[in-house]
PDB file of C-alpha atoms in Angstrom:
ATOM      1  CA  UNK A 210      18.534 -35.330  16.793  1.00  0.00           C
ATOM      2  CA  UNK A 211      17.056 -38.479  15.219  1.00  0.00           C
ATOM      3  CA  UNK A 212      14.835 -37.790  12.187  1.00  0.00           C
ATOM      4  CA  UNK A 213      11.671 -39.854  11.847  1.00  0.00           C
ATOM      5  CA  UNK A 214       9.012 -40.258   9.139  1.00  0.00           C
ATOM      6  CA  UNK A 215       5.678 -40.185  10.948  1.00  0.00           C
ATOM      7  CA  UNK A 216       3.595 -37.716   8.932  1.00  0.00           C
ATOM      8  CA  UNK A 217       4.064 -35.527   5.872  1.00  0.00           C
ATOM      9  CA  UNK A 218       3.613 -32.336   7.910  1.00  0.00           C
ATOM     10  CA  UNK A 219       6.988 -33.011   9.562  1.00  0.00           C
ATOM     11  CA  UNK A 220       8.635 -32.334   6.195  1.00  0.00           C
ATOM     12  CA  UNK A 221       8.900 -29.399   3.805  1.00  0.00           C
ATOM     13  CA  UNK A 222       7.878 -29.455   0.156  1.00  0.00           C
ATOM     14  CA  UNK A 223      11.545 -29.436  -0.876  1.00  0.00           C
ATOM     15  CA  UNK A 224      12.267 -32.413   1.368  1.00  0.00           C
ATOM     16  CA  UNK A 225       9.315 -34.374  -0.027  1.00  0.00           C
ATOM     17  CA  UNK A 226      10.371 -33.528  -3.588  1.00  0.00           C
ATOM     18  CA  UNK A 227      13.854 -34.753  -2.712  1.00  0.00           C
ATOM     19  CA  UNK A 228      12.453 -38.093  -1.570  1.00  0.00           C
ATOM     20  CA  UNK A 229      10.454 -38.378  -4.800  1.00  0.00           C
ATOM     21  CA  UNK A 230      13.566 -37.623  -6.875  1.00  0.00           C
ATOM     22  CA  UNK A 231      15.597 -40.185  -4.960  1.00  0.00           C
ATOM     23  CA  UNK A 232      12.862 -42.793  -5.403  1.00  0.00           C
ATOM     24  CA  UNK A 233      13.016 -42.230  -9.151  1.00  0.00           C
ATOM     25  CA  UNK A 234      16.793 -42.631  -9.151  1.00  0.00           C
ATOM     26  CA  UNK A 235      16.638 -45.858  -7.143  1.00  0.00           C
ATOM     27  CA  UNK A 236      13.920 -47.241  -9.410  1.00  0.00           C
ATOM     28  CA  UNK A 237      16.064 -46.543 -12.460  1.00  0.00           C
ATOM     29  CA  UNK A 238      19.065 -48.249 -10.867  1.00  0.00           C
ATOM     30  CA  UNK A 239      16.985 -51.312 -10.142  1.00  0.00           C
ATOM     31  CA  UNK A 240      15.657 -51.404 -13.721  1.00  0.00           C
ATOM     32  CA  UNK A 241      19.209 -51.234 -15.052  1.00  0.00           C
ATOM     33  CA  UNK A 242      20.475 -53.855 -12.619  1.00  0.00           C
ATOM     34  CA  UNK A 243      22.845 -51.408 -10.940  1.00  0.00           C
ATOM     35  CA  UNK A 244      23.734 -52.482  -7.406  1.00  0.00           C
ATOM     36  CA  UNK A 245      22.792 -49.906  -4.786  1.00  0.00           C
ATOM     37  CA  UNK A 246      23.707 -51.399  -1.408  1.00  0.00           C
ATOM     38  CA  UNK A 247      23.369 -48.081   0.394  1.00  0.00           C
ATOM     39  CA  UNK A 248      22.317 -49.766   3.662  1.00  0.00           C
ATOM     40  CA  UNK A 249      24.797 -52.628   3.716  1.00  0.00           C
ATOM     41  CA  UNK A 250      24.891 -54.227   7.141  1.00  0.00           C
ATOM     42  CA  UNK A 251      21.859 -52.246   8.388  1.00  0.00           C
ATOM     43  CA  UNK A 252      18.802 -53.859  10.000  1.00  0.00           C
ATOM     44  CA  UNK A 253      15.221 -52.589   9.976  1.00  0.00           C
ATOM     45  CA  UNK A 254      12.782 -53.863  12.604  1.00  0.00           C
ATOM     46  CA  UNK A 255       9.299 -54.095  11.063  1.00  0.00           C
ATOM     47  CA  UNK A 256       6.533 -54.088  13.688  1.00  0.00           C
ATOM     48  CA  UNK A 257       3.113 -55.175  12.430  1.00  0.00           C
ATOM     49  CA  UNK A 258       0.133 -54.708  14.716  1.00  0.00           C
ATOM     50  CA  UNK A 259      -1.978 -54.618  11.544  1.00  0.00           C
ATOM     51  CA  UNK A 260      -1.684 -57.202   8.780  1.00  0.00           C
ATOM     52  CA  UNK A 261      -0.196 -56.236   5.449  1.00  0.00           C
ATOM     53  CA  UNK A 262       0.696 -57.384   1.956  1.00  0.00           C
ATOM     54  CA  UNK A 263       2.325 -54.417   0.212  1.00  0.00           C
ATOM     55  CA  UNK A 264       3.868 -52.779   3.290  1.00  0.00           C
ATOM     56  CA  UNK A 265       5.599 -55.924   4.470  1.00  0.00           C
ATOM     57  CA  UNK A 266       6.843 -57.080   1.077  1.00  0.00           C
ATOM     58  CA  UNK A 267       8.010 -53.652  -0.085  1.00  0.00           C
ATOM     59  CA  UNK A 268       9.952 -52.873   3.087  1.00  0.00           C
ATOM     60  CA  UNK A 269      11.483 -56.343   3.340  1.00  0.00           C
ATOM     61  CA  UNK A 270      12.452 -56.486  -0.329  1.00  0.00           C
ATOM     62  CA  UNK A 271      13.610 -52.885  -0.197  1.00  0.00           C
ATOM     63  CA  UNK A 272      15.993 -53.554   2.670  1.00  0.00           C
ATOM     64  CA  UNK A 273      17.377 -56.584   0.831  1.00  0.00           C
ATOM     65  CA  UNK A 274      17.954 -54.600  -2.356  1.00  0.00           C
ATOM     66  CA  UNK A 275      19.695 -51.908  -0.329  1.00  0.00           C
ATOM     67  CA  UNK A 276      22.034 -54.518   1.147  1.00  0.00           C
ATOM     68  CA  UNK A 277      20.396 -54.641   4.572  1.00  0.00           C
ATOM     69  CA  UNK A 278      17.946 -56.879   6.402  1.00  0.00           C
ATOM     70  CA  UNK A 279      14.294 -56.484   7.339  1.00  0.00           C
ATOM     71  CA  UNK A 280      13.124 -58.235  10.497  1.00  0.00           C
ATOM     72  CA  UNK A 281       9.372 -59.029  10.622  1.00  0.00           C
ATOM     73  CA  UNK A 282       7.803 -58.724  14.082  1.00  0.00           C
ATOM     74  CA  UNK A 283       4.107 -59.399  14.645  1.00  0.00           C
ATOM     75  CA  UNK A 284       2.154 -58.957  17.871  1.00  0.00           C
ATOM     76  CA  UNK A 285       2.622 -62.612  18.710  1.00  0.00           C
ATOM     77  CA  UNK A 286       6.369 -62.372  18.070  1.00  0.00           C
ATOM     78  CA  UNK A 287       7.108 -59.657  20.630  1.00  0.00           C
ATOM     79  CA  UNK A 288       6.275 -58.541  24.135  1.00  0.00           C
ATOM     80  CA  UNK A 289       4.299 -55.577  22.749  1.00  0.00           C
ATOM     81  CA  UNK A 290       1.428 -57.973  22.170  1.00  0.00           C
ATOM     82  CA  UNK A 291       1.589 -58.975  25.856  1.00  0.00           C
ATOM     83  CA  UNK A 292       1.473 -55.433  27.150  1.00  0.00           C
ATOM     84  CA  UNK A 293       5.102 -54.325  27.396  1.00  0.00           C
ATOM     85  CA  UNK A 294       5.164 -50.508  27.430  1.00  0.00           C
ATOM     86  CA  UNK A 295       5.894 -48.954  24.038  1.00  0.00           C
ATOM     87  CA  UNK A 296       8.721 -46.883  25.506  1.00  0.00           C
ATOM     88  CA  UNK A 297      10.484 -49.994  26.839  1.00  0.00           C
ATOM     89  CA  UNK A 298      10.282 -51.795  23.508  1.00  0.00           C
ATOM     90  CA  UNK A 299      11.459 -48.687  21.669  1.00  0.00           C
ATOM     91  CA  UNK A 300      14.534 -48.195  23.862  1.00  0.00           C
ATOM     92  CA  UNK A 301      15.568 -51.844  23.625  1.00  0.00           C
ATOM     93  CA  UNK A 302      14.891 -52.227  19.899  1.00  0.00           C
ATOM     94  CA  UNK A 303      16.918 -49.078  19.199  1.00  0.00           C
ATOM     95  CA  UNK A 304      19.984 -50.847  20.584  1.00  0.00           C
ATOM     96  CA  UNK A 305      19.579 -53.803  18.238  1.00  0.00           C
ATOM     97  CA  UNK A 306      18.435 -52.212  14.976  1.00  0.00           C
ATOM     98  CA  UNK A 307      19.286 -49.235  12.790  1.00  0.00           C
ATOM     99  CA  UNK A 308      15.677 -48.283  12.095  1.00  0.00           C
ATOM    100  CA  UNK A 309      12.100 -49.253  12.893  1.00  0.00           C
ATOM    101  CA  UNK A 310       8.992 -49.373  10.721  1.00  0.00           C
ATOM    102  CA  UNK A 311       5.729 -49.616  12.658  1.00  0.00           C
ATOM    103  CA  UNK A 312       2.271 -50.393  11.252  1.00  0.00           C
ATOM    104  CA  UNK A 313      -0.228 -49.874  14.028  1.00  0.00           C
ATOM    105  CA  UNK A 314      -3.540 -48.357  15.108  1.00  0.00           C
ATOM    106  CA  UNK A 315      -3.199 -45.031  16.918  1.00  0.00           C
ATOM    107  CA  UNK A 316      -0.871 -42.331  15.631  1.00  0.00           C
ATOM    108  CA  UNK A 317       0.068 -41.752  19.263  1.00  0.00           C
ATOM    109  CA  UNK A 318       1.633 -45.233  19.361  1.00  0.00           C
ATOM    110  CA  UNK A 319       3.997 -44.415  16.502  1.00  0.00           C
ATOM    111  CA  UNK A 320       4.779 -41.030  18.054  1.00  0.00           C
ATOM    112  CA  UNK A 321       5.538 -42.502  21.477  1.00  0.00           C
ATOM    113  CA  UNK A 322       7.742 -45.137  19.870  1.00  0.00           C
ATOM    114  CA  UNK A 323       9.653 -42.397  18.049  1.00  0.00           C
ATOM    115  CA  UNK A 324       9.976 -40.309  21.210  1.00  0.00           C
ATOM    116  CA  UNK A 325      11.850 -43.101  22.995  1.00  0.00           C
ATOM    117  CA  UNK A 326      13.729 -44.468  19.974  1.00  0.00           C
ATOM    118  CA  UNK A 327      17.317 -43.473  19.284  1.00  0.00           C
ATOM    119  CA  UNK A 328      16.993 -44.693  15.662  1.00  0.00           C
ATOM    120  CA  UNK A 329      14.650 -43.496  12.889  1.00  0.00           C
ATOM    121  CA  UNK A 330      11.019 -44.624  13.082  1.00  0.00           C
ATOM    122  CA  UNK A 331       8.862 -44.856   9.951  1.00  0.00           C
ATOM    123  CA  UNK A 332       5.071 -44.815   9.961  1.00  0.00           C
ATOM    124  CA  UNK A 333       3.995 -47.805   7.846  1.00  0.00           C
ATOM    125  CA  UNK A 334       0.339 -46.915   8.539  1.00  0.00           C
ATOM    126  CA  UNK A 335      -1.779 -45.669  11.424  1.00  0.00           C
ATOM    127  CA  UNK A 336      -5.477 -44.936  11.665  1.00  0.00           C
ATOM    128  CA  UNK A 337      -4.693 -41.241  11.139  1.00  0.00           C
ATOM    129  CA  UNK A 338      -1.992 -41.168   8.442  1.00  0.00           C
ATOM    130  CA  UNK A 339      -0.451 -43.277   5.665  1.00  0.00           C
ATOM    131  CA  UNK A 340       2.484 -41.139   4.458  1.00  0.00           C
ATOM    132  CA  UNK A 341       4.467 -43.838   2.626  1.00  0.00           C
ATOM    133  CA  UNK A 342       1.462 -44.642   0.449  1.00  0.00           C
ATOM    134  CA  UNK A 343       0.795 -41.030  -0.513  1.00  0.00           C
ATOM    135  CA  UNK A 344       4.407 -40.496  -1.577  1.00  0.00           C
ATOM    136  CA  UNK A 345       4.177 -43.656  -3.710  1.00  0.00           C
ATOM    137  CA  UNK A 346       1.009 -42.198  -5.213  1.00  0.00           C
ATOM    138  CA  UNK A 347       2.730 -38.892  -5.967  1.00  0.00           C
ATOM    139  CA  UNK A 348       5.634 -40.759  -7.576  1.00  0.00           C
ATOM    140  CA  UNK A 349       3.087 -42.495  -9.800  1.00  0.00           C
ATOM    141  CA  UNK A 350       1.448 -39.184 -10.694  1.00  0.00           C
ATOM    142  CA  UNK A 351       4.828 -37.722 -11.649  1.00  0.00           C
ATOM    143  CA  UNK A 352       5.616 -40.729 -13.844  1.00  0.00           C
ATOM    144  CA  UNK A 353       2.334 -40.428 -15.734  1.00  0.00           C
ATOM    145  CA  UNK A 354       1.728 -36.657 -15.619  1.00  0.00           C
ATOM    146  CA  UNK A 355       5.341 -35.359 -15.436  1.00  0.00           C
ATOM    147  CA  UNK A 356       4.455 -33.295 -12.337  1.00  0.00           C
ATOM    148  CA  UNK A 357       1.803 -33.006  -9.650  1.00  0.00           C
ATOM    149  CA  UNK A 358       1.731 -29.216  -9.963  1.00  0.00           C
ATOM    150  CA  UNK A 359      -1.289 -27.629 -11.586  1.00  0.00           C
ATOM    151  CA  UNK A 360      -3.391 -30.787 -11.363  1.00  0.00           C
ATOM    152  CA  UNK A 361      -6.772 -31.335  -9.789  1.00  0.00           C
ATOM    153  CA  UNK A 362      -6.900 -34.300  -7.416  1.00  0.00           C
ATOM    154  CA  UNK A 363     -10.181 -35.937  -6.413  1.00  0.00           C
ATOM    155  CA  UNK A 364     -10.859 -38.218  -3.463  1.00  0.00           C
ATOM    156  CA  UNK A 365     -14.071 -40.260  -3.366  1.00  0.00           C
ATOM    157  CA  UNK A 366     -15.001 -42.196  -0.238  1.00  0.00           C
ATOM    158  CA  UNK A 367     -14.153 -42.397   3.433  1.00  0.00           C
ATOM    159  CA  UNK A 368     -12.354 -39.574   5.206  1.00  0.00           C
ATOM    160  CA  UNK A 369      -9.780 -42.070   6.460  1.00  0.00           C
ATOM    161  CA  UNK A 370      -6.006 -42.100   6.919  1.00  0.00           C
ATOM    162  CA  UNK A 371      -5.493 -41.877   3.152  1.00  0.00           C
ATOM    163  CA  UNK A 372      -7.779 -38.852   2.872  1.00  0.00           C
ATOM    164  CA  UNK A 373      -6.036 -37.176   5.820  1.00  0.00           C
ATOM    165  CA  UNK A 374      -2.628 -37.680   4.240  1.00  0.00           C
ATOM    166  CA  UNK A 375      -3.805 -36.435   0.837  1.00  0.00           C
ATOM    167  CA  UNK A 376      -4.978 -33.292   2.612  1.00  0.00           C
ATOM    168  CA  UNK A 377      -1.502 -32.813   4.083  1.00  0.00           C
ATOM    169  CA  UNK A 378       0.098 -33.415   0.693  1.00  0.00           C
ATOM    170  CA  UNK A 379      -2.131 -30.858  -1.031  1.00  0.00           C
ATOM    171  CA  UNK A 380      -1.350 -28.184   1.551  1.00  0.00           C
ATOM    172  CA  UNK A 381       2.383 -28.883   1.515  1.00  0.00           C
ATOM    173  CA  UNK A 382       2.898 -29.413  -2.212  1.00  0.00           C
ATOM    174  CA  UNK A 383       0.402 -26.834  -3.446  1.00  0.00           C
ATOM    175  CA  UNK A 384      -2.106 -28.713  -5.595  1.00  0.00           C
ATOM    176  CA  UNK A 385      -5.900 -28.604  -5.529  1.00  0.00           C
ATOM    177  CA  UNK A 386      -7.775 -31.427  -3.811  1.00  0.00           C
ATOM    178  CA  UNK A 387     -11.533 -32.004  -3.656  1.00  0.00           C
ATOM    179  CA  UNK A 388     -12.778 -34.712  -1.314  1.00  0.00           C
ATOM    180  CA  UNK A 389     -16.245 -36.258  -1.538  1.00  0.00           C
ATOM    181  CA  UNK A 390     -17.193 -37.952   1.733  1.00  0.00           C
ATOM    182  CA  UNK A 391     -20.633 -38.863   3.106  1.00  0.00           C
ATOM    183  CA  UNK A 392     -21.906 -36.853   6.036  1.00  0.00           C
ATOM    184  CA  UNK A 393     -20.438 -38.309   9.207  1.00  0.00           C
ATOM    185  CA  UNK A 394     -17.423 -39.775   7.418  1.00  0.00           C
ATOM    186  CA  UNK A 395     -15.404 -36.602   6.896  1.00  0.00           C
ATOM    187  CA  UNK A 396     -11.605 -36.416   7.282  1.00  0.00           C
ATOM    188  CA  UNK A 397     -10.061 -35.446  10.607  1.00  0.00           C
ATOM    189  CA  UNK A 398     -11.153 -31.913  11.571  1.00  0.00           C
ATOM    190  CA  UNK A 399      -7.745 -30.958  12.937  1.00  0.00           C
ATOM    191  CA  UNK A 400      -6.030 -32.070   9.736  1.00  0.00           C
ATOM    192  CA  UNK A 401      -8.475 -30.007   7.674  1.00  0.00           C
ATOM    193  CA  UNK A 402      -7.898 -26.968   9.893  1.00  0.00           C
ATOM    194  CA  UNK A 403      -4.122 -27.360   9.650  1.00  0.00           C
ATOM    195  CA  UNK A 404      -4.306 -27.569   5.851  1.00  0.00           C
ATOM    196  CA  UNK A 405      -6.505 -24.477   5.574  1.00  0.00           C
ATOM    197  CA  UNK A 406      -4.080 -22.520   7.744  1.00  0.00           C
ATOM    198  CA  UNK A 407      -1.076 -23.834   5.810  1.00  0.00           C
ATOM    199  CA  UNK A 408      -2.454 -23.295   2.306  1.00  0.00           C
ATOM    200  CA  UNK A 409      -5.871 -21.604   2.237  1.00  0.00           C
ATOM    201  CA  UNK A 410      -8.313 -22.781  -0.422  1.00  0.00           C
ATOM    202  CA  UNK A 411      -6.335 -25.773  -1.629  1.00  0.00           C
ATOM    203  CA  UNK A 412      -8.613 -28.372  -0.029  1.00  0.00           C
ATOM    204  CA  UNK A 413     -12.370 -28.526  -0.623  1.00  0.00           C
ATOM    205  CA  UNK A 414     -14.853 -30.875   1.019  1.00  0.00           C
ATOM    206  CA  UNK A 415     -18.168 -31.969  -0.538  1.00  0.00           C
ATOM    207  CA  UNK A 416     -20.699 -34.769  -0.174  1.00  0.00           C
ATOM    208  CA  UNK A 417     -21.180 -35.058  -3.955  1.00  0.00           C
ATOM    209  CA  UNK A 418     -18.762 -37.413  -5.778  1.00  0.00           C
ATOM    210  CA  UNK A 419     -19.702 -35.879  -9.136  1.00  0.00           C
ATOM    211  CA  UNK A 420     -18.502 -32.471  -7.935  1.00  0.00           C
ATOM    212  CA  UNK A 421     -15.206 -33.905  -6.706  1.00  0.00           C
ATOM    213  CA  UNK A 422     -14.451 -35.848  -9.874  1.00  0.00           C
ATOM    214  CA  UNK A 423     -15.507 -33.147 -12.379  1.00  0.00           C
ATOM    215  CA  UNK A 424     -12.472 -32.171 -14.458  1.00  0.00           C
ATOM    216  CA  UNK A 425     -10.060 -34.107 -12.241  1.00  0.00           C
ATOM    217  CA  UNK A 426      -6.611 -35.176 -13.439  1.00  0.00           C
ATOM    218  CA  UNK A 427      -6.170 -37.735 -10.649  1.00  0.00           C
ATOM    219  CA  UNK A 428      -9.041 -39.720  -9.107  1.00  0.00           C
ATOM    220  CA  UNK A 429      -8.434 -41.688  -5.945  1.00  0.00           C
ATOM    221  CA  UNK A 430     -10.512 -43.971  -3.740  1.00  0.00           C
ATOM    222  CA  UNK A 431     -10.150 -46.590  -1.012  1.00  0.00           C
ATOM    223  CA  UNK A 432     -12.208 -49.241   0.776  1.00  0.00           C
ATOM    224  CA  UNK A 433     -15.235 -47.995   2.696  1.00  0.00           C
ATOM    225  CA  UNK A 434     -14.355 -49.957   5.827  1.00  0.00           C
ATOM    226  CA  UNK A 435     -10.684 -49.921   6.818  1.00  0.00           C
ATOM    227  CA  UNK A 436      -8.996 -52.496   9.037  1.00  0.00           C
ATOM    228  CA  UNK A 437     -10.722 -52.569  12.396  1.00  0.00           C
ATOM    229  CA  UNK A 438     -14.012 -51.272  10.956  1.00  0.00           C
ATOM    230  CA  UNK A 439     -15.273 -54.510   9.426  1.00  0.00           C
ATOM    231  CA  UNK A 440     -18.201 -54.699  11.850  1.00  0.00           C
ATOM    232  CA  UNK A 441     -19.463 -51.432  10.326  1.00  0.00           C
ATOM    233  CA  UNK A 442     -19.491 -52.847   6.782  1.00  0.00           C
ATOM    234  CA  UNK A 443     -23.266 -53.007   6.258  1.00  0.00           C
ATOM    235  CA  UNK A 444     -23.842 -49.603   7.806  1.00  0.00           C
ATOM    236  CA  UNK A 445     -21.112 -48.107   5.663  1.00  0.00           C
ATOM    237  CA  UNK A 446     -22.469 -49.692   2.478  1.00  0.00           C
ATOM    238  CA  UNK A 447     -25.698 -47.733   3.031  1.00  0.00           C
ATOM    239  CA  UNK A 448     -23.873 -44.495   3.829  1.00  0.00           C
ATOM    240  CA  UNK A 449     -21.616 -44.790   0.777  1.00  0.00           C
ATOM    241  CA  UNK A 450     -24.356 -45.580  -1.756  1.00  0.00           C
ATOM    242  CA  UNK A 451     -23.527 -43.612  -4.906  1.00  0.00           C
ATOM    243  CA  UNK A 452     -19.835 -43.363  -4.053  1.00  0.00           C
ATOM    244  CA  UNK A 453     -18.634 -46.229  -6.259  1.00  0.00           C
ATOM    245  CA  UNK A 454     -15.978 -45.084  -8.715  1.00  0.00           C
ATOM    246  CA  UNK A 455     -17.538 -46.613 -11.829  1.00  0.00           C
ATOM    247  CA  UNK A 456     -17.419 -45.713 -15.522  1.00  0.00           C
ATOM    248  CA  UNK A 457     -20.269 -43.222 -15.171  1.00  0.00           C
ATOM    249  CA  UNK A 458     -18.581 -41.287 -12.364  1.00  0.00           C
ATOM    250  CA  UNK A 459     -15.144 -41.502 -13.971  1.00  0.00           C
ATOM    251  CA  UNK A 460     -16.645 -40.033 -17.128  1.00  0.00           C
ATOM    252  CA  UNK A 461     -16.872 -36.690 -15.330  1.00  0.00           C
ATOM    253  CA  UNK A 462     -13.084 -36.534 -14.955  1.00  0.00           C
ATOM    254  CA  UNK A 463     -10.688 -35.567 -17.725  1.00  0.00           C
ATOM    255  CA  UNK A 464     -10.417 -38.261 -20.435  1.00  0.00           C
ATOM    256  CA  UNK A 465      -6.707 -38.718 -19.687  1.00  0.00           C
ATOM    257  CA  UNK A 466      -7.101 -38.808 -15.914  1.00  0.00           C
ATOM    258  CA  UNK A 467      -5.386 -41.494 -13.893  1.00  0.00           C
ATOM    259  CA  UNK A 468      -7.051 -43.668 -11.264  1.00  0.00           C
ATOM    260  CA  UNK A 469      -5.357 -44.576  -7.989  1.00  0.00           C
ATOM    261  CA  UNK A 470      -6.311 -47.111  -5.321  1.00  0.00           C
ATOM    262  CA  UNK A 471      -3.950 -48.116  -2.491  1.00  0.00           C
ATOM    263  CA  UNK A 472      -5.328 -51.695  -2.396  1.00  0.00           C
ATOM    264  CA  UNK A 473      -6.748 -54.079  -1.400  1.00  0.00           C
ATOM    265  CA  UNK A 474      -9.809 -53.207  -3.505  1.00  0.00           C
ATOM    266  CA  UNK A 475     -13.373 -54.393  -3.005  1.00  0.00           C
ATOM    267  CA  UNK A 476     -14.490 -54.495  -6.625  1.00  0.00           C
ATOM    268  CA  UNK A 477     -18.112 -53.555  -7.013  1.00  0.00           C
ATOM    269  CA  UNK A 478     -18.084 -51.494  -3.821  1.00  0.00           C
ATOM    270  CA  UNK A 479     -15.781 -48.447  -3.846  1.00  0.00           C
ATOM    271  CA  UNK A 480     -14.514 -49.146  -7.380  1.00  0.00           C
ATOM    272  CA  UNK A 481     -15.876 -51.097 -10.317  1.00  0.00           C
ATOM    273  CA  UNK A 482     -13.964 -53.905 -11.965  1.00  0.00           C
ATOM    274  CA  UNK A 483     -14.086 -52.046 -15.273  1.00  0.00           C
ATOM    275  CA  UNK A 484     -12.397 -48.970 -13.777  1.00  0.00           C
ATOM    276  CA  UNK A 485      -9.628 -50.712 -11.856  1.00  0.00           C
ATOM    277  CA  UNK A 486      -8.874 -52.814 -14.943  1.00  0.00           C
ATOM    278  CA  UNK A 487      -9.460 -49.942 -17.370  1.00  0.00           C
ATOM    279  CA  UNK A 488      -7.184 -47.721 -19.423  1.00  0.00           C
ATOM    280  CA  UNK A 489      -7.081 -44.960 -16.821  1.00  0.00           C
ATOM    281  CA  UNK A 490      -5.961 -47.226 -13.987  1.00  0.00           C
ATOM    282  CA  UNK A 491      -2.341 -46.981 -12.833  1.00  0.00           C
ATOM    283  CA  UNK A 492      -2.987 -49.013  -9.694  1.00  0.00           C
ATOM    284  CA  UNK A 493      -0.270 -51.586 -10.365  1.00  0.00           C
ATOM    285  CA  UNK A 494       2.382 -48.918 -11.014  1.00  0.00           C
ATOM    286  CA  UNK A 495       1.218 -47.297  -7.786  1.00  0.00           C
ATOM    287  CA  UNK A 496       1.621 -50.548  -5.853  1.00  0.00           C
ATOM    288  CA  UNK A 497       5.116 -51.091  -7.280  1.00  0.00           C
ATOM    289  CA  UNK A 498       6.172 -47.601  -6.273  1.00  0.00           C
ATOM    290  CA  UNK A 499       5.670 -48.437  -2.610  1.00  0.00           C
ATOM    291  CA  UNK A 500       8.962 -50.307  -2.970  1.00  0.00           C
ATOM    292  CA  UNK A 501      10.872 -47.418  -4.506  1.00  0.00           C
ATOM    293  CA  UNK A 502       9.626 -44.592  -2.304  1.00  0.00           C
ATOM    294  CA  UNK A 503      10.203 -46.626   0.833  1.00  0.00           C
ATOM    295  CA  UNK A 504      13.738 -47.355  -0.276  1.00  0.00           C
ATOM    296  CA  UNK A 505      14.237 -43.610  -0.650  1.00  0.00           C
ATOM    297  CA  UNK A 506      12.895 -42.991   2.864  1.00  0.00           C
ATOM    298  CA  UNK A 507      15.101 -45.733   4.288  1.00  0.00           C
ATOM    299  CA  UNK A 508      18.198 -44.366   2.583  1.00  0.00           C
ATOM    300  CA  UNK A 509      17.488 -40.807   3.653  1.00  0.00           C
ATOM    301  CA  UNK A 510      16.924 -41.775   7.293  1.00  0.00           C
ATOM    302  CA  UNK A 511      19.350 -44.653   7.801  1.00  0.00           C
ATOM    303  CA  UNK A 512      22.363 -44.083   5.547  1.00  0.00           C
ATOM    304  CA  UNK A 513      23.686 -41.055   7.379  1.00  0.00           C
ATOM    305  CA  UNK A 514      23.642 -39.119   4.094  1.00  0.00           C
ATOM    306  CA  UNK A 515      21.472 -36.066   3.462  1.00  0.00           C
TER     307      UNK A 515
END
């Protein structure tokens, strides 16, 4: 049976820890200039229905460093953009490529693609989940805090795909997460219910950013209006008043806390310039780790090695 990477809840804690360990090993090999062509001759189709900087570059560079090839496909470059059924594209693409990464809107699109694909499918982002990013974030936490265990994680902002995936990570990996979201902008109710059933009490929801950040080891935020929500920008700015991660709010966290942001950042909105450029920010390490964790996912799914 083909294994895919569509959401964290499809994996166990041990499997996620294994991916994080492998990402660290691959990063060290790259730093030392050790060749690691573990996917020599392999091709990854990269479908982008949403634009990207970090996802495209990290997957394409990652495939190159692994000895394979990444093939960029936008809506205008394929029949998907002209209405070809997902299942038809999936079955055909599976016969050309060794894996598929899809960055799209609905989670159901990625899941349907995987259902009809005979090769591994990786979720590069959907409106519901962003699993590659959260694993890159956890790799960054491990690098700076030695472990994610025993830490308090805080989320400040929209209950979006990042928030949903952090909720899954907390329930699976066993760390405490407090999310501050304005009323009406909470994370997905089904994801919250799943997490509470999986690991009761690990995830807490509040409308007060100060409560979420108090004593936190890791503080995380994201843009208030994700891709496809730009027309809601002004409305969201009003709803998210007081949710900017600035020096005053960060001061409630532990002095040695680390700050994460998946980028792109709207400085002065969800995060201040002084915080993203400050001593607690590890945002650039976080962005780099997209490359390493995605290489680990690619190797695990496409090399034929467990």
